[in-house]
Short mmCIF file of C-alpha atoms and ligand atoms in Angstrom, two decimals:
data_model
loop_
_atom_site.label_atom_id
_atom_site.label_comp_id
_atom_site.label_asym_id
_atom_site.label_seq_id
_atom_site.Cartn_x
_atom_site.Cartn_y
_atom_site.Cartn_z
CA MET A 1132 -0.08 -2.62 28.61
CA LEU A 1133 2.51 -1.29 26.30
CA LYS A 1134 2.19 2.56 25.59
CA ILE A 1135 3.88 3.17 21.84
CA GLU A 1136 5.73 6.36 21.76
CA ASN A 1137 6.56 8.36 19.31
CA TYR A 1138 10.17 9.01 17.39
CA ILE A 1139 11.63 12.57 17.63
CA ALA A 1140 14.67 13.99 17.35
CA GLY A 1141 16.62 10.73 17.61
CA SER A 1142 14.05 9.52 20.93
CA LEU A 1143 11.03 7.73 22.04
CA VAL A 1144 8.99 10.22 23.48
CA ALA A 1145 5.57 10.26 25.33
CA PRO A 1146 2.66 12.67 23.10
CA ILE A 1147 2.84 15.92 24.58
CA SER A 1148 -1.36 15.72 25.44
CA GLY A 1149 0.21 12.73 27.52
CA GLU A 1150 -2.88 11.19 25.60
CA TYR A 1151 -2.99 7.72 24.01
CA LEU A 1152 -5.94 5.92 21.81
CA ASP A 1153 -7.02 2.00 22.14
CA ASN A 1154 -4.60 -0.41 19.91
CA PHE A 1155 -6.89 -3.37 18.83
CA ASP A 1156 -5.55 -7.12 18.10
CA PRO A 1157 -8.30 -7.29 15.85
CA SER A 1158 -8.18 -11.47 16.30
CA ILE A 1159 -9.60 -11.03 19.32
CA GLY A 1160 -11.59 -7.93 19.36
CA GLU A 1161 -9.13 -6.65 22.35
CA VAL A 1162 -7.06 -3.59 23.39
CA TYR A 1163 -3.75 -4.87 23.51
CA SER A 1164 -1.64 -1.50 23.31
CA TYR A 1165 -1.96 2.27 23.55
CA ILE A 1166 -0.98 4.56 20.62
CA PRO A 1167 0.36 8.24 21.40
CA ASP A 1168 -3.26 10.48 20.85
CA SER A 1169 -0.48 12.95 18.67
CA ASP A 1170 -1.56 16.25 17.52
CA GLU A 1171 -0.23 19.69 15.66
CA ARG A 1172 2.44 20.17 19.03
CA ASP A 1173 3.97 17.06 18.38
CA VAL A 1174 4.29 17.51 14.57
CA GLN A 1175 6.01 20.63 15.38
CA LEU A 1176 8.49 19.41 17.02
CA ALA A 1177 9.25 16.75 14.12
CA VAL A 1178 9.30 19.48 11.72
CA ASP A 1179 11.68 21.56 13.96
CA ALA A 1180 13.94 18.10 14.36
CA ALA A 1181 13.44 17.30 10.55
CA ASN A 1182 14.49 21.01 9.80
CA ALA A 1183 17.58 20.61 11.71
CA ALA A 1184 18.84 17.29 10.44
CA PHE A 1185 18.41 18.17 6.95
CA PRO A 1186 21.65 20.21 6.56
CA ALA A 1187 24.02 18.12 7.82
CA TRP A 1188 21.70 14.35 6.12
CA SER A 1189 21.68 16.63 2.75
CA ASN A 1190 25.17 16.75 2.59
CA THR A 1191 26.04 13.06 4.06
CA ALA A 1192 27.96 11.50 1.31
CA THR A 1193 25.51 8.77 -0.33
CA GLU A 1194 27.55 6.28 0.21
CA GLU A 1195 27.40 7.26 4.09
CA ARG A 1196 23.60 6.92 3.97
CA PHE A 1197 23.78 3.82 2.17
CA THR A 1198 26.17 2.40 4.79
CA ILE A 1199 23.66 3.90 7.57
CA LEU A 1200 20.55 2.64 5.55
CA MET A 1201 22.25 -0.87 5.02
CA ARG A 1202 22.45 -1.60 8.87
CA LEU A 1203 18.88 -0.87 9.19
CA VAL A 1204 18.40 -4.03 6.47
CA ALA A 1205 20.17 -5.82 8.88
CA LEU A 1206 18.25 -5.32 11.61
CA ILE A 1207 15.41 -5.65 10.34
CA GLU A 1208 16.43 -9.35 8.71
CA ARG A 1209 17.41 -10.42 12.76
CA ASN A 1210 14.38 -8.75 13.92
CA LEU A 1211 11.88 -10.70 11.22
CA GLU A 1212 10.44 -13.02 13.47
CA SER A 1213 9.29 -10.42 16.05
CA LEU A 1214 8.28 -7.74 13.26
CA ALA A 1215 6.55 -10.18 11.59
CA LEU A 1216 4.37 -11.18 14.78
CA ALA A 1217 4.30 -7.96 15.56
CA GLU A 1218 2.76 -7.07 12.29
CA SER A 1219 0.25 -10.35 12.72
CA ILE A 1220 -1.09 -9.30 15.62
CA ASP A 1221 -1.48 -5.59 15.05
CA GLN A 1222 -2.93 -6.19 11.18
CA GLY A 1223 -4.58 -9.63 11.43
CA LYS A 1224 -3.24 -10.35 8.56
CA PRO A 1225 -1.74 -14.37 8.97
CA VAL A 1226 1.88 -14.60 9.88
CA SER A 1227 2.67 -16.46 7.36
CA LEU A 1228 2.32 -13.46 4.82
CA ALA A 1229 4.16 -10.79 7.53
CA ARG A 1230 6.83 -13.70 7.34
CA THR A 1231 7.20 -14.04 3.54
CA VAL A 1232 6.02 -10.86 2.60
CA ASP A 1233 5.56 -7.61 4.59
CA ILE A 1234 8.49 -7.52 6.12
CA PRO A 1235 11.25 -9.24 3.68
CA ARG A 1236 9.30 -6.25 1.42
CA ALA A 1237 10.47 -3.97 4.04
CA VAL A 1238 13.68 -5.11 3.41
CA SER A 1239 14.03 -4.82 0.09
CA ASN A 1240 12.19 -1.66 0.36
CA PHE A 1241 15.23 -0.17 2.09
CA ARG A 1242 17.81 -2.37 0.32
CA PHE A 1243 16.61 -1.20 -3.17
CA TYR A 1244 17.03 3.10 -2.25
CA ALA A 1245 20.12 2.83 -0.18
CA THR A 1246 21.72 1.11 -3.13
CA ALA A 1247 19.50 3.02 -6.55
CA ALA A 1248 20.67 6.82 -4.46
CA MET A 1249 23.99 5.82 -5.46
CA HIS A 1250 23.10 5.37 -9.35
CA LEU A 1251 20.55 8.35 -9.42
CA ALA A 1252 22.54 10.39 -12.28
CA ASN A 1253 22.21 14.43 -13.20
CA GLU A 1254 21.67 15.17 -17.00
CA SER A 1255 23.91 18.09 -18.70
CA HIS A 1256 22.69 19.42 -22.23
CA ASP A 1257 25.28 21.22 -24.31
CA SER A 1258 24.31 24.37 -26.02
CA VAL A 1259 25.94 24.07 -29.43
CA GLY A 1260 26.57 27.20 -30.96
CA GLN A 1261 25.72 29.00 -28.08
CA SER A 1262 28.95 29.20 -26.56
CA ALA A 1263 27.15 27.30 -23.30
CA PHE A 1264 26.54 24.51 -21.54
CA ASN A 1265 23.38 23.47 -18.50
CA TYR A 1266 24.30 21.10 -15.84
CA THR A 1267 21.21 19.83 -13.60
CA LEU A 1268 21.63 19.97 -10.23
CA ARG A 1269 18.93 16.96 -8.11
CA GLN A 1270 18.93 18.15 -4.68
CA PRO A 1271 16.56 16.72 -2.12
CA VAL A 1272 13.86 18.98 -1.45
CA GLY A 1273 13.95 19.11 2.68
CA VAL A 1274 11.52 18.11 5.01
CA VAL A 1275 8.77 15.91 4.06
CA GLY A 1276 5.98 13.91 4.58
CA CYS A 1277 5.02 10.34 4.52
CA ILE A 1278 1.46 8.91 5.29
CA SER A 1279 0.85 5.79 4.97
CA PRO A 1280 -2.32 2.86 5.38
CA TRP A 1281 -3.21 -0.14 7.52
CA ASN A 1282 -3.55 -3.24 5.13
CA LEU A 1283 0.55 -3.73 4.67
CA PRO A 1284 1.78 -1.58 7.55
CA LEU A 1285 5.58 -1.68 7.37
CA TYR A 1286 6.23 -2.44 3.12
CA LEU A 1287 4.07 0.51 2.56
CA PHE A 1288 5.57 2.93 5.66
CA THR A 1289 9.28 1.43 3.73
CA TRP A 1290 8.04 2.36 0.41
CA LYS A 1291 7.98 5.72 0.96
CA ILE A 1292 10.34 6.71 3.75
CA ALA A 1293 12.86 4.51 2.28
CA PRO A 1294 13.52 6.41 -1.02
CA ALA A 1295 12.87 9.59 0.91
CA ILE A 1296 15.80 9.37 3.17
CA ALA A 1297 18.35 8.02 0.46
CA ALA A 1298 17.50 10.88 -1.74
CA GLY A 1299 18.59 13.14 1.11
CA CYS A 1300 15.30 14.21 2.54
CA THR A 1301 14.35 14.34 6.27
CA VAL A 1302 10.84 13.11 7.36
CA VAL A 1303 8.01 13.47 9.24
CA ALA A 1304 5.90 9.81 8.71
CA LYS A 1305 2.69 8.89 10.19
CA PRO A 1306 1.45 5.05 10.19
CA SER A 1307 -1.73 4.14 10.17
CA GLU A 1308 -3.65 5.11 13.64
CA VAL A 1309 -4.88 1.20 13.45
CA THR A 1310 -1.64 -0.50 12.92
CA PRO A 1311 1.24 1.56 14.86
CA MET A 1312 3.45 -1.50 16.31
CA THR A 1313 5.74 -2.09 13.48
CA ALA A 1314 6.15 1.80 13.01
CA TYR A 1315 7.37 1.54 16.24
CA LEU A 1316 9.66 -1.71 16.34
CA LEU A 1317 10.89 0.27 13.66
CA SER A 1318 11.99 3.18 15.34
CA LYS A 1319 14.16 1.38 17.50
CA LEU A 1320 15.82 -0.18 14.64
CA CYS A 1321 16.58 2.94 13.59
CA ILE A 1322 18.11 4.27 16.90
CA GLU A 1323 20.25 1.09 17.45
CA ALA A 1324 21.25 1.61 13.45
CA GLY A 1325 22.92 4.76 14.45
CA LEU A 1326 20.42 7.02 11.63
CA PRO A 1327 21.50 10.49 12.60
CA ALA A 1328 18.64 12.33 14.81
CA GLY A 1329 15.73 13.69 13.33
CA VAL A 1330 16.58 12.12 9.89
CA LEU A 1331 13.07 10.04 10.54
CA ASN A 1332 10.43 11.46 12.85
CA ILE A 1333 7.57 8.98 13.45
CA VAL A 1334 4.43 10.87 14.86
CA HIS A 1335 1.54 8.27 15.58
CA GLY A 1336 -2.19 9.71 16.32
CA THR A 1337 -5.38 10.27 14.08
CA GLY A 1338 -5.49 11.47 10.51
CA PRO A 1339 -7.83 14.54 10.88
CA ARG A 1340 -4.64 15.73 14.19
CA VAL A 1341 -1.65 14.03 12.87
CA GLY A 1342 -1.63 13.69 9.41
CA SER A 1343 -3.51 16.91 8.84
CA ALA A 1344 -0.91 18.36 10.92
CA ILE A 1345 1.96 17.45 8.29
CA VAL A 1346 0.08 18.34 5.75
CA GLU A 1347 -0.94 21.67 6.27
CA HIS A 1348 3.22 22.17 8.05
CA LYS A 1349 4.34 25.43 5.84
CA ASP A 1350 8.25 23.42 5.99
CA VAL A 1351 6.68 20.37 4.78
CA LYS A 1352 7.36 20.61 1.16
CA ALA A 1353 6.27 17.01 -0.40
CA ILE A 1354 3.73 14.85 0.89
CA SER A 1355 3.55 11.35 -0.15
CA PHE A 1356 0.21 9.36 0.31
CA THR A 1357 -1.09 5.72 0.29
CA GLY A 1358 -4.90 5.37 1.50
CA GLY A 1359 -8.19 6.19 0.45
CA THR A 1360 -9.17 8.30 -2.47
CA ALA A 1361 -11.80 10.45 -0.63
CA THR A 1362 -8.36 10.97 2.33
CA GLY A 1363 -6.52 11.90 -1.10
CA GLU A 1364 -8.67 14.70 -2.49
CA ALA A 1365 -8.60 16.03 1.05
CA ILE A 1366 -5.00 15.98 1.27
CA ALA A 1367 -4.63 17.35 -2.11
CA ARG A 1368 -6.74 20.37 -1.81
CA THR A 1369 -4.91 21.27 1.14
CA ALA A 1370 -1.71 20.46 -0.54
CA ALA A 1371 -2.20 21.70 -3.70
CA PRO A 1372 -2.60 26.22 -2.70
CA MET A 1373 0.80 25.88 -0.96
CA PHE A 1374 2.23 24.64 -3.84
CA LYS A 1375 3.48 21.21 -2.35
CA LYS A 1376 5.18 18.05 -3.83
CA LEU A 1377 2.10 15.68 -4.08
CA SER A 1378 2.23 11.69 -4.46
CA LEU A 1379 -1.20 9.90 -3.94
CA GLU A 1380 -1.70 6.05 -4.59
CA LEU A 1381 -4.90 5.89 -4.05
CA GLY A 1382 -7.47 3.18 -4.53
CA GLY A 1383 -8.56 0.57 -6.40
CA LYS A 1384 -11.80 -1.90 -8.01
CA ASN A 1385 -9.15 -3.86 -10.10
CA PRO A 1386 -10.81 -6.02 -13.00
CA ASN A 1387 -9.47 -9.92 -13.27
CA ILE A 1388 -10.06 -10.67 -16.81
CA ILE A 1389 -9.74 -14.49 -18.03
CA PHE A 1390 -10.05 -15.87 -21.56
CA ALA A 1391 -10.90 -18.93 -22.31
CA ASP A 1392 -7.63 -19.97 -23.61
CA CYS A 1393 -5.30 -18.99 -20.79
CA ASN A 1394 -3.27 -21.75 -18.34
CA TYR A 1395 -5.80 -22.86 -16.55
CA GLU A 1396 -4.12 -24.08 -13.62
CA GLU A 1397 -2.00 -21.57 -13.37
CA MET A 1398 -4.97 -19.14 -13.43
CA LEU A 1399 -7.02 -20.93 -10.94
CA ALA A 1400 -4.19 -20.57 -7.83
CA THR A 1401 -3.70 -16.68 -9.28
CA THR A 1402 -7.13 -15.51 -8.77
CA VAL A 1403 -7.97 -17.55 -5.22
CA ARG A 1404 -4.47 -15.69 -4.10
CA SER A 1405 -5.23 -11.88 -5.98
CA SER A 1406 -8.71 -12.30 -4.66
CA PHE A 1407 -7.90 -13.28 -1.00
CA SER A 1408 -4.66 -12.59 0.14
CA ASN A 1409 -4.50 -10.64 3.14
CA GLN A 1410 -8.16 -10.75 3.49
CA GLY A 1411 -8.92 -8.91 0.51
CA GLU A 1412 -7.16 -5.94 1.75
CA ILE A 1413 -4.51 -5.44 -0.82
CA CYS A 1414 -5.02 -2.29 -3.21
CA LEU A 1415 -4.02 -4.73 -6.28
CA CYS A 1416 -6.82 -7.32 -5.49
CA GLY A 1417 -8.93 -8.11 -8.36
CA SER A 1418 -12.22 -7.66 -6.93
CA ARG A 1419 -14.28 -7.65 -10.09
CA ILE A 1420 -13.81 -11.34 -12.11
CA PHE A 1421 -14.81 -10.97 -15.47
CA ILE A 1422 -14.48 -14.89 -16.91
CA GLU A 1423 -15.13 -15.19 -20.82
CA ARG A 1424 -19.15 -16.96 -21.14
CA PRO A 1425 -17.00 -21.16 -22.46
CA ILE A 1426 -15.27 -21.54 -19.25
CA TYR A 1427 -17.79 -20.40 -16.76
CA GLU A 1428 -19.61 -22.68 -15.21
CA LYS A 1429 -16.60 -24.76 -14.91
CA PHE A 1430 -14.42 -21.60 -12.96
CA ARG A 1431 -17.20 -20.90 -11.17
CA ARG A 1432 -17.36 -24.42 -9.88
CA ASP A 1433 -13.51 -24.67 -9.90
CA PHE A 1434 -13.05 -21.48 -8.29
CA LEU A 1435 -15.82 -22.33 -5.11
CA ASP A 1436 -13.83 -25.12 -4.65
CA ARG A 1437 -10.57 -23.72 -4.07
CA VAL A 1438 -12.22 -21.08 -2.41
CA ASN A 1439 -13.87 -23.21 0.58
CA ALA A 1440 -10.86 -25.17 0.73
CA LEU A 1441 -9.21 -21.83 2.30
CA GLN A 1442 -8.39 -22.04 6.50
CA VAL A 1443 -10.11 -19.01 7.41
CA GLY A 1444 -8.83 -18.54 11.83
CA ASP A 1445 -6.23 -17.76 14.01
CA PRO A 1446 -3.01 -15.35 11.95
CA LEU A 1447 -0.60 -17.03 14.25
CA LEU A 1448 -1.26 -20.44 12.95
CA PRO A 1449 0.29 -21.80 10.16
CA GLU A 1450 -2.16 -23.43 8.02
CA THR A 1451 -4.78 -20.08 8.20
CA ASN A 1452 -5.04 -18.82 4.80
CA VAL A 1453 -7.15 -15.79 5.71
CA GLY A 1454 -7.00 -13.93 8.76
CA ALA A 1455 -8.77 -11.42 10.90
CA ILE A 1456 -10.52 -8.12 9.51
CA VAL A 1457 -7.94 -5.10 10.62
CA SER A 1458 -10.74 -3.35 12.58
CA LYS A 1459 -14.60 -3.36 13.84
CA GLN A 1460 -15.76 -0.38 11.71
CA HIS A 1461 -13.52 -1.95 8.48
CA PHE A 1462 -15.71 -5.27 9.77
CA ASP A 1463 -18.71 -3.14 9.90
CA LYS A 1464 -17.95 -1.60 6.55
CA ILE A 1465 -17.32 -5.59 4.15
CA MET A 1466 -20.67 -6.74 6.10
CA SER A 1467 -22.92 -3.30 4.85
CA TYR A 1468 -21.37 -3.86 1.44
CA ILE A 1469 -22.16 -7.95 1.20
CA GLY A 1470 -25.81 -6.65 2.28
CA LEU A 1471 -25.86 -3.91 -0.48
CA ALA A 1472 -24.85 -6.98 -2.92
CA HIS A 1473 -27.27 -9.04 -1.74
CA ASP A 1474 -30.12 -5.69 -1.84
CA GLU A 1475 -29.36 -5.41 -5.54
CA GLY A 1476 -29.89 -8.89 -6.53
CA GLY A 1477 -26.72 -10.31 -6.42
CA THR A 1478 -26.43 -14.34 -5.36
CA ILE A 1479 -23.61 -14.99 -2.92
CA LEU A 1480 -22.28 -18.08 -3.86
CA THR A 1481 -20.17 -18.62 -0.60
CA GLY A 1482 -19.20 -16.42 2.65
CA GLY A 1483 -21.04 -13.83 3.38
CA SER A 1484 -21.19 -14.23 6.81
CA SER A 1485 -18.87 -13.68 9.92
CA PRO A 1486 -17.37 -17.92 10.84
CA THR A 1487 -17.13 -18.10 14.33
CA VAL A 1488 -13.19 -19.17 15.37
CA ASP A 1489 -13.27 -21.21 18.24
CA GLY A 1490 -10.26 -20.93 21.48
CA ARG A 1491 -8.99 -17.54 21.35
CA CYS A 1492 -9.81 -16.06 18.86
CA GLU A 1493 -13.46 -16.27 19.48
CA ASN A 1494 -14.59 -12.43 19.67
CA GLY A 1495 -12.24 -12.17 16.61
CA TRP A 1496 -13.44 -10.18 13.32
CA PHE A 1497 -13.69 -12.63 10.46
CA ILE A 1498 -15.01 -12.83 7.26
CA SER A 1499 -15.52 -15.80 5.29
CA PRO A 1500 -14.02 -15.18 1.66
CA THR A 1501 -17.60 -14.29 -0.22
CA ILE A 1502 -18.14 -14.94 -3.75
CA ILE A 1503 -21.02 -12.55 -5.48
CA GLU A 1504 -22.93 -13.79 -8.71
CA GLY A 1505 -25.48 -12.13 -11.09
CA LEU A 1506 -24.61 -8.50 -10.44
CA PRO A 1507 -24.23 -5.96 -13.55
CA TYR A 1508 -21.10 -4.49 -13.94
CA ASP A 1509 -22.23 -0.94 -13.07
CA CYS A 1510 -24.14 -1.40 -10.07
CA ARG A 1511 -22.86 -0.36 -6.71
CA THR A 1512 -21.07 -3.33 -5.56
CA ASN A 1513 -19.32 -3.29 -8.55
CA GLN A 1514 -18.04 0.42 -8.95
CA GLU A 1515 -17.46 1.05 -5.28
CA GLU A 1516 -13.91 -0.29 -3.45
CA ILE A 1517 -15.02 -2.94 -0.60
CA PHE A 1518 -11.24 -3.67 0.03
CA GLY A 1519 -12.07 -7.17 2.38
CA PRO A 1520 -12.58 -10.68 1.22
CA VAL A 1521 -15.17 -10.16 -1.40
CA VAL A 1522 -15.03 -10.51 -5.03
CA THR A 1523 -17.41 -10.83 -7.83
CA ILE A 1524 -18.51 -13.12 -10.88
CA MET A 1525 -19.34 -12.11 -14.35
CA PRO A 1526 -19.69 -14.06 -17.56
CA PHE A 1527 -18.43 -11.82 -21.09
CA ASP A 1528 -18.52 -12.46 -24.54
CA SER A 1529 -16.01 -10.54 -26.17
CA GLU A 1530 -12.80 -8.95 -25.57
CA ASP A 1531 -14.55 -5.48 -26.69
CA GLU A 1532 -17.83 -5.58 -24.33
CA VAL A 1533 -14.85 -6.62 -21.38
CA LEU A 1534 -12.96 -3.48 -21.72
CA GLY A 1535 -16.19 -1.84 -21.39
CA PHE A 1536 -16.77 -3.61 -17.99
CA ALA A 1537 -12.92 -3.19 -17.16
CA ASN A 1538 -12.87 0.58 -17.52
CA SER A 1539 -16.36 1.64 -16.40
CA VAL A 1540 -15.47 2.48 -12.87
CA ARG A 1541 -13.64 5.71 -11.65
CA TYR A 1542 -10.49 3.79 -10.51
CA GLY A 1543 -7.46 2.85 -12.19
CA LEU A 1544 -5.04 1.15 -10.01
CA SER A 1545 -4.26 -2.22 -11.79
CA ALA A 1546 -5.80 -5.10 -14.09
CA THR A 1547 -5.06 -8.55 -14.31
CA VAL A 1548 -5.61 -10.42 -17.75
CA TRP A 1549 -5.09 -14.20 -18.68
CA THR A 1550 -4.73 -15.61 -21.78
CA GLU A 1551 -2.38 -16.72 -24.01
CA ASN A 1552 -3.75 -14.68 -27.09
CA LEU A 1553 -0.37 -12.87 -26.93
CA SER A 1554 -1.92 -10.55 -29.70
CA ARG A 1555 -4.53 -9.71 -27.61
CA ALA A 1556 -2.79 -9.62 -24.35
CA HIS A 1557 -1.18 -5.95 -26.19
CA ARG A 1558 -4.24 -5.14 -27.12
CA LEU A 1559 -5.98 -5.21 -23.76
CA ALA A 1560 -2.34 -4.08 -21.80
CA ALA A 1561 -2.59 -0.92 -24.40
CA ARG A 1562 -6.53 0.05 -23.65
CA LEU A 1563 -6.88 -0.97 -20.40
CA GLU A 1564 -6.94 2.45 -17.78
CA SER A 1565 -4.96 1.45 -15.52
CA GLY A 1566 -1.45 2.06 -14.25
CA ILE A 1567 -0.28 -1.65 -13.58
CA VAL A 1568 -1.63 -4.74 -16.16
CA TRP A 1569 -0.81 -8.39 -15.51
CA ILE A 1570 -0.25 -10.58 -18.06
CA ASN A 1571 -0.76 -14.41 -16.66
CA CYS A 1572 0.38 -13.26 -13.27
CA TRP A 1573 -0.45 -11.10 -9.95
CA LEU A 1574 1.46 -9.19 -7.83
CA GLN A 1575 4.81 -9.73 -9.25
CA ARG A 1576 6.88 -6.64 -8.76
CA ASP A 1577 9.93 -5.49 -9.77
CA LEU A 1578 10.96 -2.78 -8.11
CA ARG A 1579 12.26 -0.76 -10.99
CA THR A 1580 9.17 -0.42 -12.56
CA PRO A 1581 6.30 2.78 -11.78
CA PHE A 1582 3.91 1.99 -9.44
CA GLY A 1583 0.98 4.35 -9.11
CA GLY A 1584 -2.73 4.36 -10.57
CA VAL A 1585 -4.56 6.63 -13.50
CA LYS A 1586 -7.90 8.47 -12.76
CA ASP A 1587 -9.12 8.26 -8.93
CA SER A 1588 -6.10 6.24 -7.75
CA GLY A 1589 -4.05 8.39 -7.93
CA VAL A 1590 -1.36 11.17 -9.15
CA GLY A 1591 1.98 10.34 -9.38
CA ARG A 1592 4.23 6.98 -9.56
CA GLU A 1593 6.54 5.30 -7.15
CA GLY A 1594 9.27 2.89 -6.95
CA GLY A 1595 12.68 2.76 -9.35
CA PHE A 1596 14.11 5.74 -10.10
CA GLU A 1597 10.32 7.76 -9.40
CA ALA A 1598 10.41 8.09 -5.91
CA LEU A 1599 13.68 9.17 -6.16
CA LYS A 1600 12.98 11.89 -8.07
CA PHE A 1601 9.90 12.64 -6.43
CA PHE A 1602 11.65 13.33 -3.29
CA THR A 1603 13.90 15.78 -5.29
CA GLU A 1604 13.96 19.00 -6.91
CA GLU A 1605 15.71 19.44 -10.18
CA LYS A 1606 17.55 22.93 -10.52
CA ASN A 1607 19.17 23.56 -13.93
CA VAL A 1608 22.71 25.62 -14.44
CA CYS A 1609 23.30 27.30 -17.18
CA ILE A 1610 27.41 28.04 -17.80
CA LYS A 1611 28.43 30.57 -20.90
CA PHE A 1612 31.94 30.47 -21.99
P1 NDP B 294 -6.93 6.08 4.80
O1 NDP B 294 -6.80 7.25 3.79
O2 NDP B 294 -8.66 6.42 5.48
O3 NDP B 294 -6.23 6.50 5.97
C1 NDP B 294 -4.94 6.36 5.06
C2 NDP B 294 -3.58 7.80 6.21
O4 NDP B 294 -3.86 8.33 5.88
C3 NDP B 294 -3.57 6.59 7.31
O5 NDP B 294 -2.68 6.84 8.09
C4 NDP B 294 -4.97 7.99 8.28
O6 NDP B 294 -4.78 8.17 9.59
C5 NDP B 294 -4.41 8.83 6.92
N1 NDP B 294 -5.64 10.30 7.27
C6 NDP B 294 -6.46 10.02 7.48
N2 NDP B 294 -7.43 11.38 7.13
C7 NDP B 294 -6.18 11.96 7.16
C8 NDP B 294 -5.73 13.33 6.46
N3 NDP B 294 -7.50 14.01 6.70
N4 NDP B 294 -5.00 14.30 6.46
C9 NDP B 294 -3.70 13.49 6.24
N5 NDP B 294 -4.06 11.81 6.64
C10 NDP B 294 -5.00 11.27 7.03
O7 NDP B 294 -6.91 4.76 3.81
P2 NDP B 294 -7.17 3.16 5.09
O8 NDP B 294 -6.07 3.18 5.89
O9 NDP B 294 -8.46 2.76 5.05
O10 NDP B 294 -6.32 2.56 3.97
C11 NDP B 294 -7.13 1.54 2.88
C12 NDP B 294 -6.77 2.58 1.93
O11 NDP B 294 -5.51 2.67 1.15
C13 NDP B 294 -7.84 1.82 0.40
O12 NDP B 294 -8.42 2.93 -0.39
C14 NDP B 294 -6.77 1.40 -0.34
O13 NDP B 294 -7.31 1.08 -1.74
C15 NDP B 294 -5.99 2.17 -0.16
N6 NDP B 294 -4.29 1.89 -0.72
C16 NDP B 294 -4.36 2.25 -1.69
C17 NDP B 294 -2.67 1.22 -2.14
C18 NDP B 294 -1.87 2.27 -3.50
O14 NDP B 294 -0.88 1.86 -3.81
N7 NDP B 294 -2.81 2.50 -4.40
C19 NDP B 294 -2.17 0.48 -1.39
C20 NDP B 294 -2.70 0.16 0.15
C21 NDP B 294 -4.08 0.52 0.41
P3 NDP B 294 -5.82 7.30 10.06
O15 NDP B 294 -5.18 5.58 10.62
O16 NDP B 294 -5.00 7.19 12.01
O17 NDP B 294 -6.92 7.55 9.82
#
């Protein structure tokens, strides 16, 4: 069985411990490869390699960095099919989704930041009347740590390492232990692309051993993290006293607000996607759906019909819409929330159970798309992140009322509003406590825009020049003449 290797100092290497963890294919519920069970010794080797590579990489001409990253882009594109297949097997998502969303986005991430770095400009300030002027250098911070989750493995991993490398930093990265495969395949492509040794180092293993060692290491100057809010809090507690730069993209419990005057067909089709794409395992999925009362019954009926038509099954089949849940642990967590919803008095309109998928996936971890009705906005089911194919539907009567419902949670990542009333759309966009608001669309991304959350959904912004700024430090130089 395949043993994944760490990527340190330009080479693929075994963990120092010689120990490996099981890597599961969630669609069949079986181990299909092994992951290095690395520890702080492997992280030390990676930090040493990143430190050694930093002087040369930070002084490499931006255009040369661009050329190397674009070679990587070409290699990812050339290997799109095999990467998509690997992502689907490792994560459980439909291969069609990996082929059209995950891997193309990894390509876009590298392409975007390879070019963006060439357009990052420094400022100067003329101190009129003081015979002086200032210019501001923007220098790469040094060795940085990038830690990513399991839901969009290569997509989110590259969303961090692409700007870090493009900015001139060297990186010690840890993909989720649950979905390490495409990061491993990427390390092979980095070697093929001629990325200098030590610029990117990938250490596989668990959060408590590898992730913590990266966060705690004194030579790692900045941490870019995407994952759960509790983990983000633990990272902040360790990193803050060391004055590290921190970018934290955390959990969400996003509202989807539907007014009676919306473009109904467009709303319905998009709401099915925003609820159940990637088995609902996207931090931006809208899991609390608020519907204006005049169209509540119609929406309920039509939404149920559409959702019941979704095909749950083998992620490798082209007709599959909803694949497997990423791990048994996460499967159990989602099922326990469905139980909680029931205990809180909710009615399960559809789903709520694990369907049997015949054939090779009969032992996989599947959950049918689940719609729950009849719960108050402030119960636990409606306040806590479930991160699975589970949504609640609730009627509302006024703009103020739904705004109160939407803003009642501790999270503030994204919100979706469906209305043809322009004034109302702008009013709500300004008042929603959320880092991202989509009006009449969902997951429409322009990589130049700031991406991130407020409240317990995180600190800092990714995307555009924000990420390049995060991985660089400003230094003002004042010249008297
Ligand atoms: P986790 O917080 O459990 O893990 C995220 C990463 O952190 C993993 O690589 C994990 O390793 C690692 N990790 C775990 N513990 C530590 C630690 N003590 N120190 C350092 N690193 C650690 O999140 P999940 O992987 O479960 O991802 C799901 C969560 O991510 C959801 O809450 C979701 O909302 C959020 N998310 C947020 C996004 C955003 O942009 N705001 C986007 C996507 C997801 P390991 O896997 O080995 O445990």
